[in-house]
mmCIF file of C-alpha atoms in Angstrom:
data_model
loop_
_atom_site.group_PDB
_atom_site.id
_atom_site.type_symbol
_atom_site.label_atom_id
_atom_site.label_comp_id
_atom_site.label_asym_id
_atom_site.label_seq_id
_atom_site.Cartn_x
_atom_site.Cartn_y
_atom_site.Cartn_z
ATOM 1 C CA MET U 509 15.584 31.933 -2.467
ATOM 2 C CA SER U 510 14.820 28.265 -2.667
ATOM 3 C CA ARG U 511 15.702 25.703 0.002
ATOM 4 C CA ALA U 512 14.939 22.014 0.190
ATOM 5 C CA PRO U 513 14.030 20.034 3.320
ATOM 6 C CA TYR U 514 15.139 16.412 3.790
ATOM 7 C CA HIS U 515 14.192 13.954 1.064
ATOM 8 C CA PRO U 516 15.206 10.284 0.998
ATOM 9 C CA THR U 517 17.127 9.227 -2.089
ATOM 10 C CA SER U 518 15.324 6.896 -4.497
ATOM 11 C CA ASP U 519 17.217 3.947 -3.001
ATOM 12 C CA GLN U 520 16.152 4.913 0.509
ATOM 13 C CA ILE U 521 12.440 4.618 -0.304
ATOM 14 C CA GLU U 522 11.025 1.739 1.761
ATOM 15 C CA LEU U 523 8.002 -0.307 0.670
ATOM 16 C CA PRO U 524 6.309 -0.708 4.089
ATOM 17 C CA LEU U 525 6.654 3.017 4.787
ATOM 18 C CA LEU U 526 5.296 3.897 1.341
ATOM 19 C CA LEU U 527 2.256 1.610 1.766
ATOM 20 C CA ASP U 528 1.614 2.921 5.268
ATOM 21 C CA CYS U 529 1.853 6.467 3.997
ATOM 22 C CA LEU U 530 -0.749 5.854 1.282
ATOM 23 C CA SER U 531 -3.103 3.987 3.609
ATOM 24 C CA ASP U 532 -4.277 7.359 4.895
ATOM 25 C CA PRO U 533 -7.172 8.659 2.748
ATOM 26 C CA ILE U 534 -6.008 12.292 2.866
ATOM 27 C CA ARG U 535 -2.449 11.429 1.825
ATOM 28 C CA LEU U 536 -3.807 9.145 -0.884
ATOM 29 C CA ALA U 537 -5.973 12.036 -2.119
ATOM 30 C CA ILE U 538 -2.975 14.394 -2.179
ATOM 31 C CA VAL U 539 -0.958 11.908 -4.262
ATOM 32 C CA TYR U 540 -3.966 11.234 -6.486
ATOM 33 C CA ASN U 541 -4.359 14.940 -7.234
ATOM 34 C CA LEU U 542 -0.644 15.361 -7.946
ATOM 35 C CA ALA U 543 -0.820 12.344 -10.262
ATOM 36 C CA ARG U 544 -3.630 13.895 -12.284
ATOM 37 C CA LEU U 545 -1.666 16.986 -13.268
ATOM 38 C CA ALA U 546 -1.046 17.433 -16.981
ATOM 39 C CA ARG U 547 2.731 17.508 -16.541
ATOM 40 C CA PRO U 548 4.048 14.198 -15.075
ATOM 41 C CA GLU U 549 5.950 15.871 -12.249
ATOM 42 C CA GLY U 550 3.943 19.088 -12.180
ATOM 43 C CA GLU U 551 3.662 21.055 -8.953
ATOM 44 C CA LEU U 552 0.836 22.122 -6.686
ATOM 45 C CA ARG U 553 1.096 24.562 -3.831
ATOM 46 C CA CYS U 554 0.216 23.678 -0.236
ATOM 47 C CA GLY U 555 -2.655 26.140 -0.423
ATOM 48 C CA ASP U 556 -4.234 24.204 -3.283
ATOM 49 C CA PHE U 557 -5.078 21.484 -0.772
ATOM 50 C CA ASN U 558 -6.742 23.723 1.817
ATOM 51 C CA ALA U 559 -10.131 22.066 1.256
ATOM 52 C CA PHE U 560 -8.671 18.664 2.200
ATOM 53 C CA SER U 561 -8.004 19.270 5.880
ATOM 54 C CA GLY U 562 -6.851 21.805 8.472
ATOM 55 C CA LYS U 563 -3.567 23.591 7.839
ATOM 56 C CA SER U 564 -1.481 21.991 10.585
ATOM 57 C CA ASN U 565 -2.909 18.591 9.746
ATOM 58 C CA LEU U 566 -1.973 19.128 6.084
ATOM 59 C CA ALA U 567 1.557 20.161 7.058
ATOM 60 C CA TYR U 568 1.885 16.842 8.889
ATOM 61 C CA HIS U 569 0.619 14.880 5.882
ATOM 62 C CA PHE U 570 2.975 16.715 3.497
ATOM 63 C CA ALA U 571 5.922 15.875 5.769
ATOM 64 C CA ARG U 572 4.916 12.197 5.903
ATOM 65 C CA LEU U 573 4.653 12.103 2.098
ATOM 66 C CA ARG U 574 8.050 13.757 1.722
ATOM 67 C CA GLU U 575 9.766 11.477 4.240
ATOM 68 C CA ALA U 576 8.296 8.378 2.575
ATOM 69 C CA GLY U 577 9.809 9.530 -0.737
ATOM 70 C CA LEU U 578 6.483 10.018 -2.487
ATOM 71 C CA VAL U 579 6.538 13.784 -2.825
ATOM 72 C CA ARG U 580 9.222 16.382 -3.478
ATOM 73 C CA THR U 581 8.803 19.678 -1.624
ATOM 74 C CA ARG U 582 10.339 22.871 -2.905
ATOM 75 C CA ILE U 583 10.234 25.938 -0.687
ATOM 76 C CA VAL U 584 10.314 29.360 -2.302
ATOM 77 C CA GLY U 585 9.961 32.220 0.142
ATOM 78 C CA THR U 586 6.818 31.406 2.100
ATOM 79 C CA SER U 587 5.359 29.068 -0.528
ATOM 80 C CA ARG U 588 5.748 25.318 -0.682
ATOM 81 C CA TYR U 589 5.475 23.495 -3.987
ATOM 82 C CA MET U 590 4.805 19.775 -4.111
ATOM 83 C CA SER U 591 5.403 17.312 -6.916
ATOM 84 C CA LEU U 592 5.108 13.544 -7.199
ATOM 85 C CA ARG U 593 8.474 11.739 -7.459
ATOM 86 C CA ARG U 594 7.286 9.619 -10.387
ATOM 87 C CA THR U 595 10.692 8.901 -11.923
ATOM 88 C CA ASP U 596 12.290 7.931 -8.613
ATOM 89 C CA LEU U 597 9.328 5.766 -7.596
ATOM 90 C CA GLU U 598 9.166 4.064 -10.984
ATOM 91 C CA ALA U 599 12.897 3.294 -10.789
ATOM 92 C CA ARG U 600 12.539 1.892 -7.291
ATOM 93 C CA PHE U 601 9.246 -0.047 -7.648
ATOM 94 C CA PRO U 602 8.209 -0.314 -11.327
ATOM 95 C CA GLY U 603 4.447 -0.180 -11.818
ATOM 96 C CA LEU U 604 3.580 0.236 -8.141
ATOM 97 C CA LEU U 605 2.585 3.893 -8.093
ATOM 98 C CA ASP U 606 0.537 3.549 -11.283
ATOM 99 C CA ALA U 607 -1.321 0.546 -9.845
ATOM 100 C CA ILE U 608 -2.135 2.406 -6.629
ATOM 101 C CA ILE U 609 -3.252 5.536 -8.516
ATOM 102 C CA ALA U 610 -5.429 3.431 -10.834
ATOM 103 C CA SER U 611 -6.989 1.732 -7.795
ATOM 104 C CA ALA U 612 -7.623 5.105 -6.157
ATOM 105 C CA GLU U 613 -9.180 6.360 -9.387
ATOM 106 C CA ARG U 614 -11.560 3.395 -9.479
ATOM 107 C CA ASP U 615 -12.693 4.217 -5.952
ATOM 108 C CA ALA U 616 -12.531 8.024 -6.187
ATOM 109 C CA ALA U 617 -16.250 8.434 -5.475
ATOM 110 C CA ARG U 618 -16.293 5.775 -2.784
ATOM 111 C CA LEU U 619 -13.282 7.295 -1.039
ATOM 112 C CA GLN U 620 -14.910 10.725 -1.377
ATOM 113 C CA MET U 621 -11.604 11.847 -2.777
ATOM 114 C CA PRO U 622 -11.387 15.657 -2.674
ATOM 115 C CA GLU U 623 -10.114 17.393 -5.803
ATOM 116 C CA CYS U 624 -7.858 20.386 -6.096
ATOM 117 C CA VAL U 625 -9.708 23.153 -7.885
ATOM 118 C CA VAL U 626 -6.592 24.112 -9.809
ATOM 119 C CA ALA U 627 -5.755 20.555 -10.860
ATOM 120 C CA ALA U 628 -7.009 21.026 -14.424
ATOM 121 C CA ASP U 629 -5.018 24.207 -15.122
ATOM 122 C CA ALA U 630 -1.873 23.841 -13.079
ATOM 123 C CA GLY U 631 1.126 21.563 -13.448
ATOM 124 C CA MET P 1201 -16.095 -30.392 9.351
ATOM 125 C CA SER P 1202 -15.200 -27.140 7.680
ATOM 126 C CA ARG P 1203 -16.361 -23.718 8.833
ATOM 127 C CA ALA P 1204 -15.519 -20.276 7.506
ATOM 128 C CA PRO P 1205 -14.979 -17.120 9.569
ATOM 129 C CA TYR P 1206 -16.032 -13.683 8.272
ATOM 130 C CA HIS P 1207 -14.643 -12.612 4.923
ATOM 131 C CA PRO P 1208 -15.513 -9.358 3.151
ATOM 132 C CA THR P 1209 -16.934 -9.782 -0.344
ATOM 133 C CA SER P 1210 -14.734 -8.642 -3.224
ATOM 134 C CA ASP P 1211 -16.726 -5.404 -3.417
ATOM 135 C CA GLN P 1212 -16.216 -4.747 0.282
ATOM 136 C CA ILE P 1213 -12.418 -4.699 -0.052
ATOM 137 C CA GLU P 1214 -11.226 -1.169 0.752
ATOM 138 C CA LEU P 1215 -8.020 0.314 -0.673
ATOM 139 C CA PRO P 1216 -6.808 2.191 2.454
ATOM 140 C CA LEU P 1217 -7.379 -0.885 4.623
ATOM 141 C CA LEU P 1218 -5.570 -3.112 2.114
ATOM 142 C CA LEU P 1219 -2.553 -0.772 1.940
ATOM 143 C CA ASP P 1220 -2.471 -0.426 5.718
ATOM 144 C CA CYS P 1221 -2.627 -4.187 6.080
ATOM 145 C CA LEU P 1222 0.342 -4.707 3.754
ATOM 146 C CA SER P 1223 2.412 -1.947 5.359
ATOM 147 C CA ASP P 1224 3.289 -4.405 8.133
ATOM 148 C CA PRO P 1225 6.415 -6.407 7.180
ATOM 149 C CA ILE P 1226 5.126 -9.665 8.688
ATOM 150 C CA ARG P 1227 1.772 -9.445 6.890
ATOM 151 C CA LEU P 1228 3.583 -8.506 3.670
ATOM 152 C CA ALA P 1229 5.809 -11.577 4.133
ATOM 153 C CA ILE P 1230 2.775 -13.834 4.647
ATOM 154 C CA VAL P 1231 1.154 -12.546 1.443
ATOM 155 C CA TYR P 1232 4.477 -12.792 -0.405
ATOM 156 C CA ASN P 1233 4.855 -16.450 0.581
ATOM 157 C CA LEU P 1234 1.267 -17.256 -0.402
ATOM 158 C CA ALA P 1235 1.859 -15.509 -3.740
ATOM 159 C CA ARG P 1236 4.893 -17.684 -4.479
ATOM 160 C CA LEU P 1237 2.992 -20.970 -4.312
ATOM 161 C CA ALA P 1238 2.921 -22.965 -7.526
ATOM 162 C CA ARG P 1239 -0.894 -22.976 -7.649
ATOM 163 C CA PRO P 1240 -2.287 -19.402 -7.940
ATOM 164 C CA GLU P 1241 -4.643 -19.773 -4.981
ATOM 165 C CA GLY P 1242 -2.779 -22.576 -3.225
ATOM 166 C CA GLU P 1243 -3.022 -22.953 0.521
ATOM 167 C CA LEU P 1244 -0.583 -22.865 3.400
ATOM 168 C CA ARG P 1245 -1.316 -23.849 6.969
ATOM 169 C CA CYS P 1246 -0.917 -21.488 9.925
ATOM 170 C CA GLY P 1247 1.860 -23.706 11.217
ATOM 171 C CA ASP P 1248 3.884 -23.128 8.056
ATOM 172 C CA PHE P 1249 4.450 -19.556 9.255
ATOM 173 C CA ASN P 1250 5.649 -20.427 12.752
ATOM 174 C CA ALA P 1251 9.137 -19.073 12.032
ATOM 175 C CA PHE P 1252 7.657 -15.635 11.208
ATOM 176 C CA SER P 1253 6.454 -14.615 14.652
ATOM 177 C CA GLY P 1254 4.863 -15.829 17.886
ATOM 178 C CA LYS P 1255 1.644 -17.822 17.625
ATOM 179 C CA SER P 1256 -0.753 -15.265 19.074
ATOM 180 C CA ASN P 1257 0.886 -12.516 17.081
ATOM 181 C CA LEU P 1258 0.466 -14.590 13.923
ATOM 182 C CA ALA P 1259 -3.202 -15.218 14.724
ATOM 183 C CA TYR P 1260 -3.681 -11.456 14.888
ATOM 184 C CA HIS P 1261 -1.937 -10.922 11.543
ATOM 185 C CA PHE P 1262 -3.985 -13.674 9.879
ATOM 186 C CA ALA P 1263 -7.191 -12.050 11.130
ATOM 187 C CA ARG P 1264 -6.102 -8.630 9.807
ATOM 188 C CA LEU P 1265 -5.295 -10.172 6.403
ATOM 189 C CA ARG P 1266 -8.655 -11.944 6.307
ATOM 190 C CA GLU P 1267 -10.636 -8.858 7.325
ATOM 191 C CA ALA P 1268 -8.850 -6.732 4.720
ATOM 192 C CA GLY P 1269 -9.916 -9.238 2.045
ATOM 193 C CA LEU P 1270 -6.389 -10.325 1.153
ATOM 194 C CA VAL P 1271 -6.522 -13.865 2.464
ATOM 195 C CA ARG P 1272 -9.162 -16.579 2.610
ATOM 196 C CA THR P 1273 -9.117 -18.739 5.744
ATOM 197 C CA ARG P 1274 -10.548 -22.226 5.764
ATOM 198 C CA ILE P 1275 -10.861 -24.031 9.062
ATOM 199 C CA VAL P 1276 -10.811 -27.829 9.071
ATOM 200 C CA GLY P 1277 -10.905 -29.343 12.535
ATOM 201 C CA THR P 1278 -8.065 -27.672 14.394
ATOM 202 C CA SER P 1279 -6.172 -26.646 11.254
ATOM 203 C CA ARG P 1280 -6.405 -23.321 9.420
ATOM 204 C CA TYR P 1281 -5.608 -23.111 5.743
ATOM 205 C CA MET P 1282 -4.805 -19.761 4.140
ATOM 206 C CA SER P 1283 -4.906 -18.759 0.490
ATOM 207 C CA LEU P 1284 -4.460 -15.474 -1.333
ATOM 208 C CA ARG P 1285 -7.706 -14.062 -2.825
ATOM 209 C CA ARG P 1286 -6.027 -13.370 -6.165
ATOM 210 C CA THR P 1287 -9.157 -13.487 -8.334
ATOM 211 C CA ASP P 1288 -11.186 -11.241 -6.016
ATOM 212 C CA LEU P 1289 -8.335 -8.767 -5.629
ATOM 213 C CA GLU P 1290 -7.639 -8.677 -9.357
ATOM 214 C CA ALA P 1291 -11.333 -8.018 -10.049
ATOM 215 C CA ARG P 1292 -11.448 -5.231 -7.481
ATOM 216 C CA PHE P 1293 -8.070 -3.520 -8.160
ATOM 217 C CA PRO P 1294 -6.497 -4.827 -11.398
ATOM 218 C CA GLY P 1295 -2.711 -5.055 -11.252
ATOM 219 C CA LEU P 1296 -2.410 -3.821 -7.675
ATOM 220 C CA LEU P 1297 -1.547 -7.076 -5.915
ATOM 221 C CA ASP P 1298 0.949 -8.064 -8.622
ATOM 222 C CA ALA P 1299 2.672 -4.678 -8.370
ATOM 223 C CA ILE P 1300 2.955 -4.954 -4.581
ATOM 224 C CA ILE P 1301 4.239 -8.555 -4.767
ATOM 225 C CA ALA P 1302 6.787 -7.573 -7.426
ATOM 226 C CA SER P 1303 7.956 -4.686 -5.229
ATOM 227 C CA ALA P 1304 8.241 -7.010 -2.228
ATOM 228 C CA GLU P 1305 10.196 -9.476 -4.362
ATOM 229 C CA ARG P 1306 12.657 -6.759 -5.375
ATOM 230 C CA ASP P 1307 13.250 -5.966 -1.718
ATOM 231 C CA ALA P 1308 13.014 -9.499 -0.300
ATOM 232 C CA ALA P 1309 16.585 -9.456 1.020
ATOM 233 C CA ARG P 1310 16.338 -5.898 2.287
ATOM 234 C CA LEU P 1311 13.060 -6.610 4.081
ATOM 235 C CA GLN P 1312 14.598 -9.807 5.496
ATOM 236 C CA MET P 1313 11.481 -11.524 4.266
ATOM 237 C CA PRO P 1314 11.139 -14.913 5.952
ATOM 238 C CA GLU P 1315 10.268 -17.856 3.728
ATOM 239 C CA CYS P 1316 7.971 -20.782 4.409
ATOM 240 C CA VAL P 1317 9.983 -23.979 4.221
ATOM 241 C CA VAL P 1318 7.124 -25.774 2.482
ATOM 242 C CA ALA P 1319 6.544 -23.022 -0.089
ATOM 243 C CA ALA P 1320 8.281 -24.896 -2.904
ATOM 244 C CA ASP P 1321 6.325 -28.137 -2.457
ATOM 245 C CA ALA P 1322 2.917 -27.024 -1.249
ATOM 246 C CA GLY P 1323 0.108 -25.225 -3.021
#
C-alpha cells in the first residue's frame, strides 16, 4: 500500500521558504544527493541518509523539504522514498534549482557535504 | 571622509549564509531593488528603503546583507550607500544571484515586494 503525505502544489511553492529550507547544510546535502542521481527524479530511501544525521533529526529535515515543495515523499509500507521535484521546481522558478545545486557542487568539499553510498547505483 | 565597515572577501561568501540571508522577504526586496538599478553595481542610500521597514530594523537587515557578502556598504559622512556585489557573487557562484533575482521578479506581486521610488532614476 502506498500513501502520500501533504505536498504543496507547484504553484504553492514559495521562494522565501525554499531559500530558508536550503540554507540548512543537511537539507542542502540531501537535495544535492538527490540531484546527483542518474535518473532526474530518481528516488532514495530515508535509510540512505543515515550517515547525515540522527534519525529523528532526519525525519524533521525530510518534512521541511517536503513542505517547502523541494522533495516528494512516497510511503510504501514502512519505507519512505524521496525524490527531487525537478519538473515542478523548474516550472515554478526556471533555473533556480540548477543554480543552487551547481553552487553546492562547487563548495561540496568546503561544506563537507556527506554523500549517500548508494547514490551511484540507485535512482 | 569615507570609511568601510567589515565585508567578507568574495572567497569568504558562504552558500548557506547567503541563502539564509535571502530567505527574509525584506532582505530579498532590498537585493531585488538594488538589482534593478540601471548601472549593474549602482548605489542606493539607506533612506531610499525607508518605506520597507522601521529604521533600526533596516539597519539590521543591511548589516546581515553586508556580512553575507551580498551588499557593499560605503559610508560617507552620515550617509550609507549600498550596492549589490554582482561581480564578486558571480565569480563565487556563477548564475546563482541572477536565478534568485529572476525568481523574485516572477513573484514580485505575490511577495508584495516594495519598490524604491528612486530606483528608476538612480544607479
